[in-house]
Structure formats: structure tokens, C-alpha cells
mmCIF file of C-alpha atoms and ligand atoms in Angstrom:
data_model
loop_
_atom_site.group_PDB
_atom_site.id
_atom_site.type_symbol
_atom_site.label_atom_id
_atom_site.label_comp_id
_atom_site.label_asym_id
_atom_site.label_seq_id
_atom_site.Cartn_x
_atom_site.Cartn_y
_atom_site.Cartn_z
ATOM 1 C CA MET T 1 159.693 247.824 79.314
ATOM 2 C CA THR T 2 161.237 244.584 80.344
ATOM 3 C CA LYS T 3 159.914 243.025 83.586
ATOM 4 C CA PRO T 4 162.367 242.212 86.242
ATOM 5 C CA ASN T 5 163.072 238.570 86.951
ATOM 6 C CA LEU T 6 161.488 236.969 90.019
ATOM 7 C CA GLU T 7 161.527 233.534 91.601
ATOM 8 C CA LEU T 8 158.098 232.711 92.936
ATOM 9 C CA TYR T 9 158.149 229.896 95.540
ATOM 10 C CA LEU T 10 154.726 228.244 96.084
ATOM 11 C CA ALA T 11 154.279 226.651 99.348
ATOM 12 C CA ALA T 12 152.635 223.245 99.345
ATOM 13 C CA PRO T 13 150.377 222.434 100.964
ATOM 14 C CA ARG T 14 148.499 225.812 101.020
ATOM 15 C CA GLY T 15 144.870 226.977 101.030
ATOM 16 C CA PHE T 16 141.747 224.865 101.605
ATOM 17 C CA CYS T 17 141.831 222.057 104.190
ATOM 18 C CA ALA T 18 139.393 219.077 104.323
ATOM 19 C CA GLY T 19 137.289 220.841 107.265
ATOM 20 C CA VAL T 20 136.799 223.984 105.207
ATOM 21 C CA ASP T 21 136.052 222.011 102.042
ATOM 22 C CA ARG T 22 133.423 219.972 103.937
ATOM 23 C CA ALA T 23 131.823 223.107 105.584
ATOM 24 C CA ILE T 24 131.302 224.857 102.196
ATOM 25 C CA LYS T 25 129.890 221.853 100.794
ATOM 26 C CA ILE T 26 127.468 221.430 103.639
ATOM 27 C CA VAL T 27 126.132 225.090 102.970
ATOM 28 C CA GLU T 28 125.971 224.334 99.203
ATOM 29 C CA MET T 29 124.148 221.126 99.706
ATOM 30 C CA ALA T 30 121.742 222.525 102.293
ATOM 31 C CA ILE T 31 120.692 225.227 99.811
ATOM 32 C CA GLU T 32 120.179 222.585 97.133
ATOM 33 C CA LYS T 33 118.227 220.378 99.482
ATOM 34 C CA TRP T 34 115.856 222.879 101.300
ATOM 35 C CA GLY T 35 116.154 225.938 99.018
ATOM 36 C CA ALA T 36 117.139 229.380 99.937
ATOM 37 C CA PRO T 37 117.478 231.086 102.311
ATOM 38 C CA ILE T 38 119.702 228.861 104.624
ATOM 39 C CA PHE T 39 120.948 230.528 107.729
ATOM 40 C CA VAL T 40 124.554 230.124 108.838
ATOM 41 C CA ARG T 41 125.529 231.001 112.299
ATOM 42 C CA HIS T 42 128.862 232.835 112.107
ATOM 43 C CA GLU T 43 130.960 233.011 108.936
ATOM 44 C CA ILE T 44 131.111 229.367 107.796
ATOM 45 C CA VAL T 45 134.773 229.857 107.346
ATOM 46 C CA HIS T 46 136.928 232.952 107.966
ATOM 47 C CA ASN T 47 137.075 234.238 104.231
ATOM 48 C CA LYS T 48 135.108 237.087 102.887
ATOM 49 C CA TYR T 49 135.227 235.819 99.250
ATOM 50 C CA VAL T 50 133.790 232.391 100.469
ATOM 51 C CA VAL T 51 131.005 234.007 102.364
ATOM 52 C CA ASP T 52 130.095 236.414 99.674
ATOM 53 C CA GLU T 53 129.772 233.597 97.207
ATOM 54 C CA LEU T 54 127.565 231.603 99.514
ATOM 55 C CA ARG T 55 125.575 234.515 100.154
ATOM 56 C CA SER T 56 124.931 235.111 96.438
ATOM 57 C CA LYS T 57 123.563 231.649 96.454
ATOM 58 C CA GLY T 58 121.076 232.095 99.151
ATOM 59 C CA ALA T 59 123.038 231.703 102.528
ATOM 60 C CA ILE T 60 122.176 234.390 105.248
ATOM 61 C CA PHE T 61 124.928 234.805 107.742
ATOM 62 C CA VAL T 62 124.123 235.722 111.386
ATOM 63 C CA GLU T 63 125.944 235.855 114.526
ATOM 64 C CA THR T 64 123.206 234.516 116.887
ATOM 65 C CA LEU T 65 120.578 231.758 116.695
ATOM 66 C CA GLU T 66 117.929 234.261 117.841
ATOM 67 C CA GLU T 67 118.316 235.852 114.401
ATOM 68 C CA CYS T 68 117.249 232.742 112.772
ATOM 69 C CA PRO T 69 113.543 231.965 112.148
ATOM 70 C CA SER T 70 112.501 228.494 113.568
ATOM 71 C CA ASP T 71 111.144 227.324 110.296
ATOM 72 C CA ARG T 72 114.445 227.656 108.262
ATOM 73 C CA PRO T 73 117.419 225.345 108.450
ATOM 74 C CA VAL T 74 120.542 226.703 110.232
ATOM 75 C CA ILE T 75 124.154 225.597 109.902
ATOM 76 C CA PHE T 76 126.782 225.951 112.611
ATOM 77 C CA SER T 77 130.202 227.144 111.333
ATOM 78 C CA ALA T 78 133.302 224.936 110.963
ATOM 79 C CA HIS T 79 134.803 226.509 114.130
ATOM 80 C CA GLY T 80 132.310 224.652 116.347
ATOM 81 C CA VAL T 81 129.798 225.916 118.978
ATOM 82 C CA PRO T 82 129.118 225.712 122.603
ATOM 83 C CA LYS T 83 126.850 222.848 123.638
ATOM 84 C CA SER T 84 124.038 225.384 124.475
ATOM 85 C CA ILE T 85 123.566 226.272 120.698
ATOM 86 C CA PRO T 86 122.348 222.948 119.301
ATOM 87 C CA ALA T 87 120.402 222.498 122.626
ATOM 88 C CA GLU T 88 118.692 225.855 121.877
ATOM 89 C CA ALA T 89 118.102 224.774 118.292
ATOM 90 C CA SER T 90 116.484 221.581 119.360
ATOM 91 C CA ALA T 91 114.328 223.289 121.920
ATOM 92 C CA ARG T 92 113.057 225.490 119.058
ATOM 93 C CA LYS T 93 112.493 222.312 116.894
ATOM 94 C CA MET T 94 114.836 223.786 114.230
ATOM 95 C CA VAL T 95 116.502 221.742 111.468
ATOM 96 C CA PHE T 96 120.171 222.254 112.027
ATOM 97 C CA VAL T 97 123.404 220.996 110.473
ATOM 98 C CA ASP T 98 126.645 221.156 112.359
ATOM 99 C CA ALA T 99 129.564 221.934 110.161
ATOM 100 C CA THR T 100 132.118 221.798 112.860
ATOM 101 C CA CYS T 101 135.282 220.422 111.530
ATOM 102 C CA PRO T 102 135.598 216.677 112.707
ATOM 103 C CA LEU T 103 139.028 217.640 114.116
ATOM 104 C CA VAL T 104 137.473 220.271 116.277
ATOM 105 C CA SER T 105 134.801 217.830 117.392
ATOM 106 C CA LYS T 106 137.571 215.449 118.387
ATOM 107 C CA VAL T 107 138.968 218.059 120.855
ATOM 108 C CA HIS T 108 135.475 218.547 122.154
ATOM 109 C CA ILE T 109 135.008 214.803 122.831
ATOM 110 C CA GLU T 110 138.536 214.807 124.456
ATOM 111 C CA ALA T 111 137.381 217.611 126.836
ATOM 112 C CA GLU T 112 134.308 215.690 127.758
ATOM 113 C CA ARG T 113 136.214 212.493 128.268
ATOM 114 C CA HIS T 114 138.620 214.320 130.790
ATOM 115 C CA TYR T 115 135.752 216.020 132.473
ATOM 116 C CA SER T 116 134.020 212.710 133.104
ATOM 117 C CA ASN T 117 137.369 211.390 134.490
ATOM 118 C CA GLY T 118 137.133 214.279 137.038
ATOM 119 C CA LEU T 119 139.872 216.406 135.453
ATOM 120 C CA GLN T 120 139.762 220.109 135.162
ATOM 121 C CA MET T 121 140.903 221.523 131.612
ATOM 122 C CA VAL T 122 143.515 224.020 130.635
ATOM 123 C CA MET T 123 142.903 225.133 127.095
ATOM 124 C CA ILE T 124 145.623 226.728 124.991
ATOM 125 C CA GLY T 125 143.806 228.983 122.633
ATOM 126 C CA HIS T 126 142.914 232.660 121.645
ATOM 127 C CA GLU T 127 140.460 234.407 123.754
ATOM 128 C CA GLY T 128 137.308 235.358 121.715
ATOM 129 C CA HIS T 129 138.018 233.180 118.772
ATOM 130 C CA PRO T 130 134.961 231.099 117.899
ATOM 131 C CA GLU T 131 136.691 227.856 118.120
ATOM 132 C CA THR T 132 137.935 228.641 121.736
ATOM 133 C CA ILE T 133 134.330 229.735 122.643
ATOM 134 C CA GLY T 134 132.895 226.517 121.206
ATOM 135 C CA THR T 135 135.408 224.232 122.855
ATOM 136 C CA MET T 136 135.254 225.939 126.357
ATOM 137 C CA GLY T 137 131.346 225.756 125.835
ATOM 138 C CA GLN T 138 131.515 221.989 125.867
ATOM 139 C CA LEU T 139 131.854 221.958 129.629
ATOM 140 C CA PRO T 140 130.238 223.809 132.504
ATOM 141 C CA LYS T 141 131.613 227.313 133.295
ATOM 142 C CA GLY T 142 134.798 227.297 135.276
ATOM 143 C CA GLU T 143 135.867 223.808 134.059
ATOM 144 C CA VAL T 144 138.090 225.111 131.300
ATOM 145 C CA LEU T 145 140.881 227.521 132.160
ATOM 146 C CA LEU T 146 142.208 229.574 129.084
ATOM 147 C CA VAL T 147 145.860 230.314 128.493
ATOM 148 C CA GLU T 148 147.141 232.350 125.579
ATOM 149 C CA THR T 149 150.810 232.870 126.431
ATOM 150 C CA PRO T 150 153.513 231.113 128.495
ATOM 151 C CA GLU T 151 153.034 233.862 131.050
ATOM 152 C CA ASP T 152 149.441 232.975 131.463
ATOM 153 C CA VAL T 153 150.482 229.652 132.861
ATOM 154 C CA THR T 154 151.808 231.328 135.933
ATOM 155 C CA LYS T 155 148.409 233.065 136.479
ATOM 156 C CA ILE T 156 145.918 230.278 136.459
ATOM 157 C CA THR T 157 144.667 228.733 139.703
ATOM 158 C CA PRO T 158 143.342 225.179 139.162
ATOM 159 C CA ARG T 159 141.158 223.464 141.725
ATOM 160 C CA ASN T 160 143.494 220.677 142.183
ATOM 161 C CA ILE T 161 146.891 220.612 140.373
ATOM 162 C CA GLU T 162 146.928 216.782 140.398
ATOM 163 C CA LYS T 163 143.742 216.601 138.382
ATOM 164 C CA LEU T 164 144.407 218.626 135.236
ATOM 165 C CA ALA T 165 144.527 218.008 131.539
ATOM 166 C CA TYR T 166 145.182 220.285 128.607
ATOM 167 C CA ILE T 167 143.592 220.736 125.175
ATOM 168 C CA THR T 168 144.488 223.112 122.374
ATOM 169 C CA GLN T 169 142.829 225.132 119.641
ATOM 170 C CA THR T 170 143.442 223.433 116.279
ATOM 171 C CA THR T 171 145.021 226.397 114.483
ATOM 172 C CA LEU T 172 147.869 227.509 116.854
ATOM 173 C CA SER T 173 151.524 228.026 116.029
ATOM 174 C CA VAL T 174 153.131 224.687 116.534
ATOM 175 C CA ASP T 175 156.337 226.202 118.072
ATOM 176 C CA ASP T 176 154.560 228.636 120.410
ATOM 177 C CA THR T 177 152.355 225.859 121.621
ATOM 178 C CA ILE T 178 155.337 223.697 122.432
ATOM 179 C CA GLU T 179 156.690 226.455 124.766
ATOM 180 C CA ILE T 180 153.351 226.748 126.556
ATOM 181 C CA VAL T 181 153.017 222.916 126.922
ATOM 182 C CA LYS T 182 156.631 222.851 128.433
ATOM 183 C CA LYS T 183 155.586 225.535 131.037
ATOM 184 C CA LEU T 184 152.342 223.740 131.900
ATOM 185 C CA LYS T 185 154.213 220.440 132.461
ATOM 186 C CA ALA T 186 156.885 222.302 134.567
ATOM 187 C CA ARG T 187 154.230 223.820 136.811
ATOM 188 C CA PHE T 188 151.769 220.985 136.869
ATOM 189 C CA PRO T 189 153.894 217.701 136.436
ATOM 190 C CA SER T 190 150.750 215.543 136.523
ATOM 191 C CA ILE T 191 148.932 217.289 133.714
ATOM 192 C CA VAL T 192 147.538 215.036 131.074
ATOM 193 C CA GLY T 193 147.826 215.897 127.388
ATOM 194 C CA PRO T 194 146.471 214.599 124.046
ATOM 195 C CA HIS T 195 148.116 211.426 122.701
ATOM 196 C CA LYS T 196 148.706 213.450 119.557
ATOM 197 C CA GLU T 197 148.679 217.208 119.427
ATOM 198 C CA ASP T 198 145.327 218.925 118.880
ATOM 199 C CA ILE T 199 146.788 221.193 116.349
ATOM 200 C CA CYS T 200 145.425 219.813 113.099
ATOM 201 C CA TYR T 201 147.247 218.335 110.205
ATOM 202 C CA ALA T 202 146.371 221.343 107.918
ATOM 203 C CA THR T 203 147.716 223.909 110.302
ATOM 204 C CA THR T 204 150.935 221.884 110.935
ATOM 205 C CA ASN T 205 151.504 221.101 107.236
ATOM 206 C CA ARG T 206 150.986 224.648 106.095
ATOM 207 C CA GLN T 207 153.434 226.018 108.816
ATOM 208 C CA GLU T 208 156.065 223.556 107.838
ATOM 209 C CA ALA T 209 155.839 224.507 104.164
ATOM 210 C CA VAL T 210 156.265 228.136 105.240
ATOM 211 C CA LYS T 211 159.391 227.130 107.164
ATOM 212 C CA ALA T 212 160.817 225.658 104.120
ATOM 213 C CA VAL T 213 160.009 228.598 101.897
ATOM 214 C CA SER T 214 160.716 231.603 104.230
ATOM 215 C CA PRO T 215 164.533 231.519 104.248
ATOM 216 C CA LYS T 216 164.676 231.391 100.377
ATOM 217 C CA VAL T 217 162.656 234.516 99.786
ATOM 218 C CA ASP T 218 162.743 238.298 100.166
ATOM 219 C CA ALA T 219 159.054 238.524 100.857
ATOM 220 C CA LEU T 220 156.244 236.209 101.763
ATOM 221 C CA LEU T 221 152.590 236.809 100.985
ATOM 222 C CA VAL T 222 150.016 234.842 102.910
ATOM 223 C CA ILE T 223 146.718 234.874 101.354
ATOM 224 C CA GLY T 224 143.946 234.908 104.066
ATOM 225 C CA ALA T 225 141.795 236.899 106.353
ATOM 226 C CA PRO T 226 142.653 238.997 109.314
ATOM 227 C CA ASN T 227 140.091 236.872 111.420
ATOM 228 C CA SER T 228 141.616 233.611 110.294
ATOM 229 C CA SER T 229 143.712 232.241 113.127
ATOM 230 C CA ASN T 230 145.739 229.759 110.907
ATOM 231 C CA SER T 231 146.492 232.496 108.412
ATOM 232 C CA LYS T 232 147.726 234.948 111.035
ATOM 233 C CA ARG T 233 150.073 232.110 112.434
ATOM 234 C CA LEU T 234 151.536 231.686 108.854
ATOM 235 C CA VAL T 235 152.535 235.299 108.687
ATOM 236 C CA GLU T 236 154.267 234.996 112.232
ATOM 237 C CA VAL T 237 155.973 231.693 111.171
ATOM 238 C CA GLY T 238 157.091 233.458 108.014
ATOM 239 C CA LYS T 239 158.815 236.189 110.081
ATOM 240 C CA SER T 240 160.309 233.735 112.671
ATOM 241 C CA SER T 241 161.661 231.527 110.017
ATOM 242 C CA GLY T 242 163.802 234.177 108.398
ATOM 243 C CA CYS T 243 161.583 236.313 106.039
ATOM 244 C CA LYS T 244 161.609 239.922 107.145
ATOM 245 C CA TYR T 245 158.727 240.905 104.953
ATOM 246 C CA SER T 246 155.846 238.498 105.767
ATOM 247 C CA GLN T 247 152.482 240.002 105.052
ATOM 248 C CA MET T 248 148.814 238.976 104.870
ATOM 249 C CA VAL T 249 146.895 239.935 101.747
ATOM 250 C CA GLN T 250 143.159 239.099 101.285
ATOM 251 C CA ARG T 251 143.554 239.369 97.553
ATOM 252 C CA ALA T 252 145.676 240.863 94.836
ATOM 253 C CA SER T 253 144.517 244.369 95.369
ATOM 254 C CA ASP T 254 145.991 244.382 98.845
ATOM 255 C CA ILE T 255 149.464 243.878 97.624
ATOM 256 C CA ASP T 256 151.957 246.708 98.463
ATOM 257 C CA TRP T 257 153.939 246.791 95.258
ATOM 258 C CA ARG T 258 156.320 249.426 96.671
ATOM 259 C CA ALA T 259 157.431 247.135 99.482
ATOM 260 C CA LEU T 260 158.008 244.377 96.839
ATOM 261 C CA LYS T 261 160.207 246.596 94.656
ATOM 262 C CA GLY T 262 163.531 245.114 94.102
ATOM 263 C CA ALA T 263 162.474 241.753 95.350
ATOM 264 C CA LYS T 264 164.303 238.914 93.644
ATOM 265 C CA SER T 265 162.010 236.091 95.201
ATOM 266 C CA ILE T 266 158.669 235.952 96.771
ATOM 267 C CA GLY T 267 157.012 233.106 98.595
ATOM 268 C CA ILE T 268 153.247 232.442 98.386
ATOM 269 C CA THR T 269 151.152 230.592 100.802
ATOM 270 C CA ALA T 270 147.405 230.634 101.855
ATOM 271 C CA GLY T 271 145.488 229.965 104.914
ATOM 272 C CA ALA T 272 143.118 226.964 105.211
ATOM 273 C CA SER T 273 140.122 229.071 104.393
ATOM 274 C CA ALA T 274 141.574 230.825 101.342
ATOM 275 C CA PRO T 275 140.234 229.600 98.033
ATOM 276 C CA GLU T 276 142.551 228.686 95.099
ATOM 277 C CA ILE T 277 140.750 231.372 92.980
ATOM 278 C CA LEU T 278 142.385 233.982 95.228
ATOM 279 C CA ILE T 279 145.786 232.320 95.048
ATOM 280 C CA ASN T 280 145.712 232.315 91.367
ATOM 281 C CA GLU T 281 144.720 235.992 91.372
ATOM 282 C CA VAL T 282 147.682 236.886 93.441
ATOM 283 C CA ILE T 283 150.049 234.810 91.205
ATOM 284 C CA LEU T 284 148.560 236.328 88.148
ATOM 285 C CA ALA T 285 149.058 239.929 89.616
ATOM 286 C CA ILE T 286 152.656 239.128 90.405
ATOM 287 C CA SER T 287 153.319 237.649 86.941
ATOM 288 C CA SER T 288 152.046 240.921 85.283
ATOM 289 C CA ARG T 289 154.718 242.861 86.933
ATOM 290 C CA PHE T 290 157.587 240.407 87.094
ATOM 291 C CA ASN T 291 159.183 237.794 84.782
ATOM 292 C CA VAL T 292 158.250 234.899 86.966
ATOM 293 C CA THR T 293 159.886 231.476 87.374
ATOM 294 C CA GLN T 294 157.749 229.316 89.535
ATOM 295 C CA LYS T 295 159.051 226.864 92.001
ATOM 296 C CA ILE T 296 156.852 224.458 94.208
ATOM 297 C CA VAL T 297 158.298 223.746 97.715
ATOM 298 C CA GLU T 298 156.237 220.704 98.790
ATOM 299 C CA THR T 299 156.692 219.466 102.430
ATOM 300 C CA ALA T 300 153.840 217.233 102.596
ATOM 301 C CA VAL T 301 151.012 215.569 100.434
ATOM 302 C CA GLU T 302 147.448 215.840 101.702
ATOM 303 C CA ASN T 303 144.770 213.347 100.741
ATOM 304 C CA ILE T 304 142.143 213.890 103.636
ATOM 305 C CA GLU T 305 138.493 214.129 102.980
ATOM 306 C CA PHE T 306 135.654 214.401 105.439
ATOM 307 C CA LYS T 307 132.096 213.154 104.749
ATOM 308 C CA VAL T 308 129.151 215.575 104.997
ATOM 309 C CA PRO T 309 126.643 214.795 107.684
ATOM 310 C CA ARG T 310 123.987 212.061 106.766
ATOM 311 C CA ILE T 311 121.108 214.346 106.717
ATOM 312 C CA LEU T 312 122.606 215.917 103.549
ATOM 313 C CA ARG T 313 123.489 212.626 101.957
ATOM 314 C CA GLU T 314 119.861 211.407 102.289
ATOM 315 C CA THR T 315 117.788 212.030 99.288
ATOM 316 C CA SER T 316 114.517 213.099 101.145
HETATM 317 S S1 LIG U 401 142.256 224.145 109.891
HETATM 318 FE FE1 LIG U 401 142.176 222.094 110.747
HETATM 319 S S2 LIG U 401 140.694 222.023 112.301
HETATM 320 FE FE2 LIG U 401 140.421 223.987 111.044
HETATM 321 S S3 LIG U 401 138.794 223.233 109.577
HETATM 322 FE FE3 LIG U 401 140.866 222.948 108.626
HETATM 323 S S4 LIG U 401 141.286 220.823 109.097
HETATM 324 FE FE4 LIG U 401 139.585 221.519 110.466
#
């Protein structure tokens, strides 16, 4: 049977970012340096495949520090942790390595700087996401007011509207955040913002590439995990940029082939924590059912790399 023709548009950049790459390296190097088991507080990055691979190498994933014995090293995930966590690890004299992405740490530093200048913070972020918990946990309780939607802006009651600053989660929708910032500035004209957006380069670039691909395709597949904020945003951006069928798949077995029947073009992208091996798996599965012509839609070139912490670069 002849396979139907299909144009496959690959968004670029897609997949792993520098922060995820570094976090995975940190776990691998820690296992090499100290041997297994190495404890990791929270999924190092939000991807089941990555977590399972590291687990098979000797990582044990836990949600709280109490679950870690004091005599084994522990790693904090790329999303960042509240200040109380390294403090608790130090009090227990634990060896710990912080795999917080440097771009998340940058937001933490920003929050502290504003706080020391006497400003109360508004954080634009998703409630319950580990990055939001970690960033809010840099300052004492009550110093960070969380807003998730433009409507939330009308509900917050700052201490002093003249002394306010805003920060954001790094993996938000660029367009939705612009709307929230507009509302904040309208209600609190003196609010201070970051010089450059807190939304990171990887989130911005992946969303831009999806905006370029979506109008060209009948369907968009986002390889990512349901708990990955930046992957969820890519699905939304796909829809808002003109692709009616924009769907997340964790891997090829999740593809709903009935929904893709009759498609003449499909777009592919992947969240910042989705490994290349899963992207290739999806491309291969599509190629087994369609006669594929691949096209790359590149909107940015990335060459960012982050160093791993010194403790892992030292030989002893
Ligand atoms: S998505 Fe952005 S902030 Fe998150 S780990 Fe990657 S580079 Fe860092």
C-alpha cells in the first residue's frame, strides 16, 4: 500500500535547553564522583524518560529532603528550591549540589535585590509549580504576591503600591505575560520590572519557532511532559497561532493516528526537557505511516552552555 504524502515541519530550536543539559550532566557527574545512590530532590527535569534513565544509573528521586539520608549527596532540581532547603541540608551537614538553572537563579537574585531595596514583589507564575515555589521561597512569607492571570492583578492587595516590583517564572507564555504586565503597569504605575524579561531564551525561542510553524500545518505535535510548563505553553501557542490540532505527546505511542488521518502537513516541536531520542522516535513513527518530506523552520540559533558547579569539576 502506498503511503500518503506528508510535509513534516521541524521547529528549530526545539528540545533540550542549556539549563536542562546542565542539570542532567550534574546528576551523571555526581554518580560518577560519589557513586550510587545519589538522591535528587524532585524530578531533575520534567521528563519521565530522562528521570528513568538517571534512575537506572543510580539516582533516587524524592520529593522532600527528609527522605534523604544525611550521608549521601543530594541534588536540587533545575527548577530551583526555596532558601530553606539548602539551609536545612547545611544544618544536616549534607553534601548537596544545586542544579537550579542559572537563569532561574538570576530571578532569585533579582527578587532579593528588590527586597533589600524595600520593594514588595509580584510574581507572575503558576501556583504550585516548583519554580514558583522556589522563587517565592527566596523571600520571607508575604513578600511575594502571586498572579497567574490578568484578572488576578485586580485581586492583589500590596502593602504600598509605590514600592512594588515584578518578576516572572522563566517558562511562561511570552504573549500572555505581556498582557499581565500591561495590567500591572496600569494598576501600579510605579511598579519596577526586569531590564530584560525573566522568561528565558529557550522558552522564547521555542515559542517563536512554533509561531512560525503552526500556520503552515494541519497538526502540531509537542513532545513533552504534562507537568512541563514550557511544553504546555508550546501546545497553547500552537493553537493561538492558527493550528487547530495542537497536541502534547510524551512519546510515539501517545500519537492519536485517527486524528492525523488525512493530514497533509504536521509540525513537530519539543519542550526544553524532552530529549532528542524521543523526538526521533516520533519522527520515525510518522515516517512509517507517511511518505515524509522534511522541512526545518529555524527562527533562532542557540549556542548557550552553562558550566556545572565547581564541586563536580574538582577531581577530589
Ligand atoms: S527552560 Fe529556561 S530557565 Fe528552564 S532550565 Fe531551560 S534555560 Fe533554564
